[in-house]
Amino acid sequence: MHMERIESGCGCDRLQNTASLMRVEDAVNRALALVAPLAETETLPLGKTRGRTSAAHVSAPCALPRFDNAAMDGFALRAADLEGRCCLPIAGTVAAGDVPGPLPDGAALRIFTGAMMPEGADSVVMIEDCIDKGHKVHVERKPGPGANLRLAGSDQALGAPLLPAGQRIAPHHIGLLAANGVDQITVTRRPRVAVFSTGDELRSGPLGPGQIADANRPMLLALAAEAGAEVDDLGILPDDLDATASALAQVAGRYDLIVTSGAVSMGGKDHIRAAFEAAGGQIEGWRVAIKPGKPAMFGKLGPSIVTGLPGNPFAVHVGFHLFVLPQIQRLSGQTPRPFAPVPAIAGFDWTRKAGRAEVFPVRRRGFDGHGTPILERLGRSVSATLLPLSGADGLAIVPATTSEITSGDRLLWRPFCYDGGAQ
Ligand code: AMP
Ligand code: MG
């Protein structure tokens, strides 16, 4: 083991200096400037498109409903036939899917929701407003003309916009497209994302002395897959410049985005930047005024984008949402969404050191009188543990300039998805 004397006044001031750090917004823009939307598309059956991104605008191929139909179970009739009387003979039954003949003069047809309106009928009396006597119907509340009808084209006109280009496809889009008889969609190719961990101390299996479990790789693979990427697990790189450089050089060009974690800071074992440059990479940004996750790095290696996140797992989680997720969104053809778009109210007091923006796990404690969520801050300001996330409802962010938060102050946050759906 090699022991070194710990010196006081060892350059901490330089490390604390925030002047050389990119502002978070600038870093996000720098990370995004490296990304162009993928041009390749594929056409898939509708049922295979959940979570994919539409490559072209889809407009309605038909008007909906396609035909006038009953909005209620009841009786189809001519409203004028009820003038001066309240009983009509029942001439038959029309169920959904039937093609009815014309309504006989002065009669009613028993009709069910969604059934095509018979020619000549102008309204439906709902079942609750009449008594079905088998061969005739006694109408207790007379309908106005047009009552309880769904008219052709009243939900949606021919050519209505169904799906914009660049939309991540959710189950409700699939329902709407299916309702329109659209059975295939052209989507952007999935971004190919590779994930490396770095560190001699990391293992995926049983641990020996001094070793720790690799948390970042499984988390990043899961996050990237959830974001719609096709992911590849490229394992753990040793803390060795040459091995790291050759691993990066080997995969450059095979992926749209390579995400690494660890070895991006200033320690003697932090080889990622040097290895990245040795492999022919171009660093476009390094060090962000964010806590946790200051040493994030952005660059390009051939056609591949490389984003180097720090090693501490919470910093990795934050860095993914700040930088990698928008990169995947843009690659997919989506408009990248802001990190923390939702207003909230602080339910805590906090004094902190200004200089870097800070992201922290939060739990929703309730709502104020306007329905705005009140957030409780979880955990201490540590980047090594993911434990506070296990009870969190999302992440909140405070700007670099804020040093004091008082209960009742406004905040911005990013709620987590509870249902595992699209991010
Ligand atoms: P580094 O930036 O490589 O010095 O890493 C900072 C801290 O994060 C160290 O304590 C590492 O052991 C830890 N770390 C790095 N990578 C991982 C990982 N994949 N999973 C869990 N902890 C990690
Ligand atoms: Mg390391």
PDB file of C-alpha atoms and ligand atoms in Angstrom, residues 196-199 201-202 212-218 236 239 261-265 267 269-270 295 309-313 316 384, ligand 1:
ATOM      1  CA  PHE A 196     -19.448   1.134 -18.909  1.00  0.00           C
ATOM      2  CA  SER A 197     -18.546   1.270 -15.244  1.00  0.00           C
ATOM      3  CA  THR A 198     -15.008   2.111 -14.181  1.00  0.00           C
ATOM      4  CA  GLY A 199     -13.166   1.131 -11.041  1.00  0.00           C
ATOM      5  CA  GLU A 201     -12.997  -1.814  -6.639  1.00  0.00           C
ATOM      6  CA  LEU A 202     -16.195  -2.767  -8.525  1.00  0.00           C
ATOM      7  CA  ILE A 212     -17.977  -2.810  -3.641  1.00  0.00           C
ATOM      8  CA  ALA A 213     -20.960  -3.784  -5.765  1.00  0.00           C
ATOM      9  CA  ASP A 214     -21.399  -2.045  -9.100  1.00  0.00           C
ATOM     10  CA  ALA A 215     -24.613  -0.071  -8.673  1.00  0.00           C
ATOM     11  CA  ASN A 216     -24.289   2.376 -11.547  1.00  0.00           C
ATOM     12  CA  ARG A 217     -24.266   0.002 -14.489  1.00  0.00           C
ATOM     13  CA  PRO A 218     -27.543  -1.807 -13.727  1.00  0.00           C
ATOM     14  CA  ILE A 236     -16.474  -2.777 -15.795  1.00  0.00           C
ATOM     15  CA  ASP A 239      -8.565   1.949 -13.517  1.00  0.00           C
ATOM     16  CA  SER A 261     -19.473   6.350 -14.682  1.00  0.00           C
ATOM     17  CA  GLY A 262     -16.539   7.084 -12.410  1.00  0.00           C
ATOM     18  CA  ALA A 263     -12.917   8.100 -13.057  1.00  0.00           C
ATOM     19  CA  VAL A 264     -13.869  11.511 -14.397  1.00  0.00           C
ATOM     20  CA  SER A 265     -12.673  13.628 -11.483  1.00  0.00           C
ATOM     21  CA  GLY A 267      -7.737  11.883  -8.691  1.00  0.00           C
ATOM     22  CA  LYS A 269      -6.890   7.017 -10.924  1.00  0.00           C
ATOM     23  CA  ASP A 270      -9.364   9.151 -12.842  1.00  0.00           C
ATOM     24  CA  PRO A 295     -17.165  16.361 -12.729  1.00  0.00           C
ATOM     25  CA  LEU A 309     -20.800  10.717 -15.295  1.00  0.00           C
ATOM     26  CA  PRO A 310     -19.120  10.737 -11.881  1.00  0.00           C
ATOM     27  CA  GLY A 311     -18.844   7.567  -9.794  1.00  0.00           C
ATOM     28  CA  ASN A 312     -21.108   8.201  -6.839  1.00  0.00           C
ATOM     29  CA  PRO A 313     -24.451   6.526  -7.506  1.00  0.00           C
ATOM     30  CA  VAL A 316     -25.105   9.180 -11.548  1.00  0.00           C
ATOM     31  CA  ALA A 384     -22.773   8.122  -2.469  1.00  0.00           C
TER      32      ALA A 384
HETATM   33  P1  AMP B   1     -14.660   7.867  -8.800  1.00  0.00           P
HETATM   34  O1  AMP B   1     -15.196   9.106  -9.400  1.00  0.00           O
HETATM   35  O2  AMP B   1     -14.297   6.829  -9.798  1.00  0.00           O
HETATM   36  O3  AMP B   1     -13.540   8.175  -7.849  1.00  0.00           O
HETATM   37  O4  AMP B   1     -15.834   7.268  -7.927  1.00  0.00           O
HETATM   38  C1  AMP B   1     -16.362   7.978  -6.843  1.00  0.00           C
HETATM   39  C2  AMP B   1     -16.983   7.021  -5.861  1.00  0.00           C
HETATM   40  O5  AMP B   1     -18.038   6.321  -6.495  1.00  0.00           O
HETATM   41  C3  AMP B   1     -16.036   5.967  -5.350  1.00  0.00           C
HETATM   42  O6  AMP B   1     -16.316   5.756  -3.984  1.00  0.00           O
HETATM   43  C4  AMP B   1     -16.372   4.749  -6.157  1.00  0.00           C
HETATM   44  O7  AMP B   1     -16.065   3.541  -5.491  1.00  0.00           O
HETATM   45  C5  AMP B   1     -17.857   4.914  -6.347  1.00  0.00           C
HETATM   46  N1  AMP B   1     -18.294   4.264  -7.560  1.00  0.00           N
HETATM   47  C6  AMP B   1     -17.757   4.411  -8.793  1.00  0.00           C
HETATM   48  N2  AMP B   1     -18.392   3.660  -9.695  1.00  0.00           N
HETATM   49  C7  AMP B   1     -19.362   3.007  -9.017  1.00  0.00           C
HETATM   50  C8  AMP B   1     -20.342   2.070  -9.403  1.00  0.00           C
HETATM   51  N3  AMP B   1     -20.442   1.653 -10.677  1.00  0.00           N
HETATM   52  N4  AMP B   1     -21.197   1.600  -8.476  1.00  0.00           N
HETATM   53  C9  AMP B   1     -21.094   2.014  -7.193  1.00  0.00           C
HETATM   54  N5  AMP B   1     -20.186   2.912  -6.769  1.00  0.00           N
HETATM   55  C10 AMP B   1     -19.318   3.397  -7.667  1.00  0.00           C
END
